[in-house]
mmCIF file of C-alpha atoms in Angstrom:
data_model
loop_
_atom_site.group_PDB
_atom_site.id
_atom_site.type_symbol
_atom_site.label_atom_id
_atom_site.label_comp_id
_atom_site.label_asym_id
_atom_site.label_seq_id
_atom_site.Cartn_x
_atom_site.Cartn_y
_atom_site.Cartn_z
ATOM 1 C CA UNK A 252 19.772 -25.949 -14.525
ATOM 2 C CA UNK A 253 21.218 -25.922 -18.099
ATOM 3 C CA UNK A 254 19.184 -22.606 -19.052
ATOM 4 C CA UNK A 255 21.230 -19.783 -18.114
ATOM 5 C CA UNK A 256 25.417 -19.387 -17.355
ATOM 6 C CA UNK A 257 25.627 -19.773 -13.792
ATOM 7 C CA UNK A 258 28.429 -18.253 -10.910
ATOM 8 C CA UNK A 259 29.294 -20.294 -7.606
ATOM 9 C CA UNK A 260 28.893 -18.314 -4.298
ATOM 10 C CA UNK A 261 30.372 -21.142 -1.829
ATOM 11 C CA UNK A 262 28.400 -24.150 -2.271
ATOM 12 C CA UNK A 263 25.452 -22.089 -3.815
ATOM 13 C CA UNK A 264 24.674 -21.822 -7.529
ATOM 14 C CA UNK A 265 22.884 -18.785 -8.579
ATOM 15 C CA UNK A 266 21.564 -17.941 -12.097
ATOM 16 C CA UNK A 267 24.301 -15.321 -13.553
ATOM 17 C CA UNK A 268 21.573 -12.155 -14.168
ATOM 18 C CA UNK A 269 24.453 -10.216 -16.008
ATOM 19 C CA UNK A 270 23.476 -11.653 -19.274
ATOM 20 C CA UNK A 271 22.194 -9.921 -22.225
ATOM 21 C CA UNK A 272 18.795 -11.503 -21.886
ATOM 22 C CA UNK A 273 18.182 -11.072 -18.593
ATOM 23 C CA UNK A 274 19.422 -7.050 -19.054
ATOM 24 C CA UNK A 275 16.446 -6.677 -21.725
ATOM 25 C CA UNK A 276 13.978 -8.834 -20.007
ATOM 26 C CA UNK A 277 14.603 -6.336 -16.637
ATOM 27 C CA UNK A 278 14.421 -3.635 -18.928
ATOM 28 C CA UNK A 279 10.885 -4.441 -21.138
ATOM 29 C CA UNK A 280 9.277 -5.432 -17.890
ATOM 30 C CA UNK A 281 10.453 -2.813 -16.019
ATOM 31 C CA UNK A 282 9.237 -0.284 -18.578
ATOM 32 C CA UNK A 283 5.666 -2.087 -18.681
ATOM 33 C CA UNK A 284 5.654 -1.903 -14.703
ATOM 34 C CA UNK A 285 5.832 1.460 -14.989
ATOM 35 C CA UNK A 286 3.168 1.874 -17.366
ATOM 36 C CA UNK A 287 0.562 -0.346 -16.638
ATOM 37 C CA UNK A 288 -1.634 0.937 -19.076
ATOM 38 C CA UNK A 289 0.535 0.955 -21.724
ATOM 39 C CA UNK A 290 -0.367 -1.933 -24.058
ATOM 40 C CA UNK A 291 2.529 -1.711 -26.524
ATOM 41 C CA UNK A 292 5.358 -1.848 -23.362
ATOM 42 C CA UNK A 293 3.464 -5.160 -22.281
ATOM 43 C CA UNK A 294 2.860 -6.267 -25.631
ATOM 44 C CA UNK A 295 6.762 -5.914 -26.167
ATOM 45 C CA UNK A 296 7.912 -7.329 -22.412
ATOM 46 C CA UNK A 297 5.316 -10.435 -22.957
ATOM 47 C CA UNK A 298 6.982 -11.119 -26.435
ATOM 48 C CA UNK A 299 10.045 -11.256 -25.369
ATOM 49 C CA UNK A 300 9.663 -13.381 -22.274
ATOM 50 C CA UNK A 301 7.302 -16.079 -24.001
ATOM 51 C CA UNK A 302 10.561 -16.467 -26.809
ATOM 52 C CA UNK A 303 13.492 -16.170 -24.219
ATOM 53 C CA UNK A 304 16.072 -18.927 -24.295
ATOM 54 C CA UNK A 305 16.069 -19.133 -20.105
ATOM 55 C CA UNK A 306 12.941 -21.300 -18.831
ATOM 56 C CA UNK A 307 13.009 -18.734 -15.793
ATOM 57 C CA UNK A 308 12.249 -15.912 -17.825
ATOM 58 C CA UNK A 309 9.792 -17.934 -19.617
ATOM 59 C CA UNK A 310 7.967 -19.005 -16.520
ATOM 60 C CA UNK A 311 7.027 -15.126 -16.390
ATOM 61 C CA UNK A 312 5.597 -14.262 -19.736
ATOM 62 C CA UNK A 313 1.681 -15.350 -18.412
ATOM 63 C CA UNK A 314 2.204 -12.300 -15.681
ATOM 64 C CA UNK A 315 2.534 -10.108 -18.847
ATOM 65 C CA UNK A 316 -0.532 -11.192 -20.911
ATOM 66 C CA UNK A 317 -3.714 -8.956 -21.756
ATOM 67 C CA UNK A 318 -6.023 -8.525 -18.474
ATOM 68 C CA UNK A 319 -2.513 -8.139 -15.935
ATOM 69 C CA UNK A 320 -3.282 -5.942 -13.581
ATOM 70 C CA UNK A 321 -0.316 -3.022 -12.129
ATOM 71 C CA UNK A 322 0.555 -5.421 -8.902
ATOM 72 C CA UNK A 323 1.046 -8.634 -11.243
ATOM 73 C CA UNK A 324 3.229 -6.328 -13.231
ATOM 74 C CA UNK A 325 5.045 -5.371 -10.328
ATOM 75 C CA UNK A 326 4.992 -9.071 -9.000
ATOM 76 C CA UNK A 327 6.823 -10.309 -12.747
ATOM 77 C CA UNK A 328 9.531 -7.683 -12.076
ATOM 78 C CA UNK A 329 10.498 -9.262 -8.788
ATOM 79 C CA UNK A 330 12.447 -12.306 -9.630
ATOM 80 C CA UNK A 331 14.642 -9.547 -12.154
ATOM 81 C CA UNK A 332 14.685 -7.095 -10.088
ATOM 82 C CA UNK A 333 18.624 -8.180 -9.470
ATOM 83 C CA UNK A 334 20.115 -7.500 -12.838
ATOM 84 C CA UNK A 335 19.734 -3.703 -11.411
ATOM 85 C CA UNK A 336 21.201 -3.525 -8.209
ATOM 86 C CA UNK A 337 19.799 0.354 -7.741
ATOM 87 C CA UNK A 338 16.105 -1.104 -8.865
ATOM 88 C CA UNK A 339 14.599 -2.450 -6.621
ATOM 89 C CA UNK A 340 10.322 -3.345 -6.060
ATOM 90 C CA UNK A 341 9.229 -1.959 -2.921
ATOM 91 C CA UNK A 342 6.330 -3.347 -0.586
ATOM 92 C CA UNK A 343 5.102 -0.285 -0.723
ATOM 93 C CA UNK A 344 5.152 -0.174 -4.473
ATOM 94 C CA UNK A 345 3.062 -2.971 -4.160
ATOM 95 C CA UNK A 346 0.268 -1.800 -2.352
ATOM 96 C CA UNK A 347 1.227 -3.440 0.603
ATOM 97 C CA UNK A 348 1.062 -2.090 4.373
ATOM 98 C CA UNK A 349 4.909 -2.146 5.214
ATOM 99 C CA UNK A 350 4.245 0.733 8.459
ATOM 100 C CA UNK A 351 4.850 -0.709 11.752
ATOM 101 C CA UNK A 352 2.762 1.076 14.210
ATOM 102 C CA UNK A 353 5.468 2.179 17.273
ATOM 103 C CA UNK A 354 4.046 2.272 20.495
ATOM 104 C CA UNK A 355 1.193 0.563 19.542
ATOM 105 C CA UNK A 356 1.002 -2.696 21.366
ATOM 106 C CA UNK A 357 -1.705 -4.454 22.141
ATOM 107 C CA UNK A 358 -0.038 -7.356 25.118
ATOM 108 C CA UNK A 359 -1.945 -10.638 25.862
ATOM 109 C CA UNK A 360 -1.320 -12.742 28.918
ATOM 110 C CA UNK A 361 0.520 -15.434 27.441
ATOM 111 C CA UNK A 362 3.877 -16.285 27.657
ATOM 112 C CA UNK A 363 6.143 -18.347 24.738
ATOM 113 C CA UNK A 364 8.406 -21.343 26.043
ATOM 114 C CA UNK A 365 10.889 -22.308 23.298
ATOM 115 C CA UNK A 366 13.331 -25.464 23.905
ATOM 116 C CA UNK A 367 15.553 -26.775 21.762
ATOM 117 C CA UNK A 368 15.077 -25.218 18.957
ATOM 118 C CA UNK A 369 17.810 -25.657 16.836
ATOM 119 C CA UNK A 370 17.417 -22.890 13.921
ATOM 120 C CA UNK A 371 18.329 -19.686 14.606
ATOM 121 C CA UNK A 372 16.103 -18.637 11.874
ATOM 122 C CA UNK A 373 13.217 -20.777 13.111
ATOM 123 C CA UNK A 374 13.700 -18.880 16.456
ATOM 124 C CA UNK A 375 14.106 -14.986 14.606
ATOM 125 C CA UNK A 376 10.518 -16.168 13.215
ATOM 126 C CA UNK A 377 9.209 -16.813 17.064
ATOM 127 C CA UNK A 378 10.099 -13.789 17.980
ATOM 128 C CA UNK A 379 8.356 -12.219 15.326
ATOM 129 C CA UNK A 380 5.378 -13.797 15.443
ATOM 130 C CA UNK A 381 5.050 -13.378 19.134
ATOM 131 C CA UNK A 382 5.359 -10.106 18.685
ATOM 132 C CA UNK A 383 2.433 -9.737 16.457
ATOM 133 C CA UNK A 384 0.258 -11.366 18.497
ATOM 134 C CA UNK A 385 1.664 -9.619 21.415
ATOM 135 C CA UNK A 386 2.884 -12.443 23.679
ATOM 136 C CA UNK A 387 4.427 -10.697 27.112
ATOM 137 C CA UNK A 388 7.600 -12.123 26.840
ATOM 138 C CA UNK A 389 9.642 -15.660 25.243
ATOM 139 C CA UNK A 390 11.453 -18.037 27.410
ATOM 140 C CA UNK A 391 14.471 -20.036 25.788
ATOM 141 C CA UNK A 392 15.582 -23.101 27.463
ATOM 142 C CA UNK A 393 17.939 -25.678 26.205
ATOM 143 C CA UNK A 394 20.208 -24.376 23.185
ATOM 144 C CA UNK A 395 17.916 -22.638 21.519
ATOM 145 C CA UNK A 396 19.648 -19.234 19.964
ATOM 146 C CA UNK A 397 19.029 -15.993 21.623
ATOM 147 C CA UNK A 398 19.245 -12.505 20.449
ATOM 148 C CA UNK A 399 22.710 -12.524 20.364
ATOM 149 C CA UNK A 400 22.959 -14.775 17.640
ATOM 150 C CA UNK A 401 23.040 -12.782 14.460
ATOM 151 C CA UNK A 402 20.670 -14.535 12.068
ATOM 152 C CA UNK A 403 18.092 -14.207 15.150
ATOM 153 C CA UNK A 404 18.319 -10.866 14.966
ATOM 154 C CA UNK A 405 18.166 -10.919 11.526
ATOM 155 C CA UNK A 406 15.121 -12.859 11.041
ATOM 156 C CA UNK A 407 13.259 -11.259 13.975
ATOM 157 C CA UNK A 408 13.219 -7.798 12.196
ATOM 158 C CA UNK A 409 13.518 -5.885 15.361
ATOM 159 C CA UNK A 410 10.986 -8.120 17.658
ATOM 160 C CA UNK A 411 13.795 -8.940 19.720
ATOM 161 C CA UNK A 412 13.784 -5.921 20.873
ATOM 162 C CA UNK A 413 10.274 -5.388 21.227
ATOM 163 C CA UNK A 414 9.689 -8.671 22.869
ATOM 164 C CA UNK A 415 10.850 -9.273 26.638
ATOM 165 C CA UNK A 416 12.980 -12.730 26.522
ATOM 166 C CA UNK A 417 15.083 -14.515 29.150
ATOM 167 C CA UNK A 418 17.002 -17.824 29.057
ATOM 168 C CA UNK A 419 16.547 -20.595 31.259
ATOM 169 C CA UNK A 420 18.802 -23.568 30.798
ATOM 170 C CA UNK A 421 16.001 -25.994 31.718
ATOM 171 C CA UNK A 422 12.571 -25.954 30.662
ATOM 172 C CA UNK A 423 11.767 -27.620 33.739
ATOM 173 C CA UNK A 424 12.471 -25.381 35.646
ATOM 174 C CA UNK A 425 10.734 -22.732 33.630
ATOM 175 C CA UNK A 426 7.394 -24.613 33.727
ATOM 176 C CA UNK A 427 7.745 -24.790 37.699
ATOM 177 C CA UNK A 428 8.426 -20.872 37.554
ATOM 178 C CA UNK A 429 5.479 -20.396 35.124
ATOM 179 C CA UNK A 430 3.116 -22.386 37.682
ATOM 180 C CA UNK A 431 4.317 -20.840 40.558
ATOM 181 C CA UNK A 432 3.253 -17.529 38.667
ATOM 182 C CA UNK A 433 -0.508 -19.168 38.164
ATOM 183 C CA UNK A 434 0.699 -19.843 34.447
ATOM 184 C CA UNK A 435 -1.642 -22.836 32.990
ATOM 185 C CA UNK A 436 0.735 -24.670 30.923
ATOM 186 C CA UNK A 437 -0.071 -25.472 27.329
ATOM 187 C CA UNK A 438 2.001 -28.036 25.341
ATOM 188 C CA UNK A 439 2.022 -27.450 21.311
ATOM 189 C CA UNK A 440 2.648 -31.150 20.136
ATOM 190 C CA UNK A 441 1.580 -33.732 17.892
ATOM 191 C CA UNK A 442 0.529 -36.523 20.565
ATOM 192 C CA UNK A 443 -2.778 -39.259 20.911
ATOM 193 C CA UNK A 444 -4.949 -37.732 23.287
ATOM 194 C CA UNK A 445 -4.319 -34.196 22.007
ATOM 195 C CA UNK A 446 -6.880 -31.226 21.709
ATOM 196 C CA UNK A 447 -7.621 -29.976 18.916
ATOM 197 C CA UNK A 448 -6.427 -26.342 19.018
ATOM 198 C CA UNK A 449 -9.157 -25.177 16.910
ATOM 199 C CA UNK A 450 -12.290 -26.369 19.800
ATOM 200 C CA UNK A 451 -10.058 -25.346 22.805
ATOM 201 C CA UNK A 452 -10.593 -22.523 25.185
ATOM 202 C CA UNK A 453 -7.150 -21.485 27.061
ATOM 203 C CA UNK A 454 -7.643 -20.077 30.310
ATOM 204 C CA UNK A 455 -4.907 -16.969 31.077
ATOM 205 C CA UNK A 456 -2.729 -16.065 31.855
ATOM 206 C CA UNK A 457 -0.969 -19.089 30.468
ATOM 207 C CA UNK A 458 1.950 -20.348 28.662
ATOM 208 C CA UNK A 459 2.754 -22.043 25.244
ATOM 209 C CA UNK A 460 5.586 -24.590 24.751
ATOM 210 C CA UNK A 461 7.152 -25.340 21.786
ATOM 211 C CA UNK A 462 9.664 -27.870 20.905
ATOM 212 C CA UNK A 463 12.370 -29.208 18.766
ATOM 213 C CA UNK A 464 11.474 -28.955 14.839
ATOM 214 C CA UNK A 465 12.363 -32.337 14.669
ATOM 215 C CA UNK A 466 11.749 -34.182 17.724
ATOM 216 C CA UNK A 467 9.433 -32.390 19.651
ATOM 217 C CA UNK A 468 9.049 -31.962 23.261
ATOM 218 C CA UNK A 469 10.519 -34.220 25.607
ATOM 219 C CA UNK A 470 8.028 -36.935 26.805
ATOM 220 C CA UNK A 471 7.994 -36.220 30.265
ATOM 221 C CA UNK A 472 7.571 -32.112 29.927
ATOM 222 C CA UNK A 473 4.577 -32.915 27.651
ATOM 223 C CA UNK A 474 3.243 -35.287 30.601
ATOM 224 C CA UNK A 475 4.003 -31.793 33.137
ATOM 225 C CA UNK A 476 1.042 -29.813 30.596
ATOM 226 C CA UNK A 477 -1.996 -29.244 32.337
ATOM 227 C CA UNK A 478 -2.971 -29.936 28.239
ATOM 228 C CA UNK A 479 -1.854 -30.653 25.371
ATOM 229 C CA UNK A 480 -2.903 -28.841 21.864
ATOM 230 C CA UNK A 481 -2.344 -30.272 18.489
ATOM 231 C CA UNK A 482 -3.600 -28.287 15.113
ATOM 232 C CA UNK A 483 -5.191 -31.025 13.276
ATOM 233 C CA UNK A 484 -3.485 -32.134 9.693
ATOM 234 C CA UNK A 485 -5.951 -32.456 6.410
ATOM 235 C CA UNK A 486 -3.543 -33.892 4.944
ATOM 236 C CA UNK A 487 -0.410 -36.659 4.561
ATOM 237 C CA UNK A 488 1.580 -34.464 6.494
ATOM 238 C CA UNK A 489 0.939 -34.740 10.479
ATOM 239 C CA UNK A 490 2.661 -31.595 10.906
ATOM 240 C CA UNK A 491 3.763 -27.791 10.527
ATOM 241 C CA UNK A 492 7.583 -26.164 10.787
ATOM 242 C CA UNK A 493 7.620 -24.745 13.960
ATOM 243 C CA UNK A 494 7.375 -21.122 13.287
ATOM 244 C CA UNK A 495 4.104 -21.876 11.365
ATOM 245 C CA UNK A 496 2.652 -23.958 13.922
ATOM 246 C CA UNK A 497 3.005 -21.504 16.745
ATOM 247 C CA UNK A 498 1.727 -18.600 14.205
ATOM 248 C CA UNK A 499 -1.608 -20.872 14.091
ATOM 249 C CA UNK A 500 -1.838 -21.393 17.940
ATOM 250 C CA UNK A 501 -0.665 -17.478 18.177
ATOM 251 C CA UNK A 502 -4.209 -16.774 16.582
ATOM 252 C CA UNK A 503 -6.478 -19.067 18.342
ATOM 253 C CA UNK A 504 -4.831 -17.672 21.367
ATOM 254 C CA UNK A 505 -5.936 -14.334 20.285
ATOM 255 C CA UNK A 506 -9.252 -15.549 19.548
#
């Protein structure tokens, strides 16, 4: 990007927000923010975004027209939030519900089998989705990252914690355990023969497997599923990242 002076972090290039336009751009729609129905503060933040030099800045000026409402404001002050490192948009400020409710957990009887999963991000977001829809506990087999790992502690936002998890090198031997326990097995993969998540009824208590972002689930532990669930594209792409994919099943399971 040519349209602003830009610092290198390690390999990453990040827009330099120190500059002079970026300072007053912070400042006019930081100002409107906080006077919504001010029309001269807009007026003057939406005038000087639609004439900035930086094609970022630009990009924002249609949050400032006529008819914005506060949270739009809010949302254009975002991306510039930055240039002030003591400024900074909350949730909250937002309008949006940002209270977890402690002690209030609502458990369901299923059970989260993660192997292979190679991002430790990817698995932070399991464990934070499983939280919300209250799965009993997550298995990790093969090298998928546990708690210990940093970024999955990171990512998970305290549902590691909250969360009951064990490792167990082979998922194998975790689906035996799970059947043993009068688990029904449920395999999340993109196979022929698969049912459509969306016209299934699981039976619980039960477990869901999830595999590799990029290769899936081994062949033979899909064939050790007493079935296998697919969410059905609408589109070119035949399938979701991981995290989103189990967030889907997470609510049918609910359901």
């Amino acid at each position: 990007r040519q349209d602003a002076p830009h610092r290198q972090r390690g390999d990453v290039r990040m827009i330099d927000l120190s500059t002079e336009e970026w300072r007053e751009a912070y400042r006019l729609v930081k100002a409107a923010a906080e006077m919504p129905d001010d029309d001269a503060a807009r007026a003057a933040a939406f005038d000087f975004l639609r004439t900035a030099e930086s094609k970022r800045l630009l990009a924002l000026a249609h949050l400032l027209q006529p008819g914005a409402t506060a949270r739009t404001l809010q949302a254009a002050l975002v991306p510039l939030e930055r240039v002030d490192t003591r400024a900074k948009i909350t949730d909250g400020e937002m309008g949006i519900r940002t209270t977890d409710a402690p002690g209030h957990v609502d458990k369901a009887p299923f059970t989260v089998v993660a192997d292979n999963v190679r991002s430790a991000f990817n698995m932070g977001g399991i464990f934070r989705t499983a939280d919300f829809f209250g799965a009993e506990r997550i298995i990790l087999c093969g090298y998928s990252p546990t708690p210990e790992n940093p970024q999955v502690r990171k990512t998970a936002l305290g549902a590691d914690v909250s969360t009951p998890w064990e490792h167990i090198p082979d998922v194998r031997d975790a689906i035996d355990r799970l059947r043993a326990g009068g688990r029904r097995i449920y395999a999340l993969e993109t196979v022929d023969g698969a049912t459509d998540i969306a016209r299934f009824t699981p039976v619980f208590p039960c477990a869901l497997l999830l595999g590799n972002e990029r290769f899936g689930l081994d062949p033979d532990v899909v064939a050790q599923a007493d079935e296998v669930l697919e969410i059905r594209s609408h589109g070119l792409k035949n399938s979701l990242n991981v995290v989103s994919a189990f967030a889907v099943a997470g609510a049918f399971l609910r359901r």
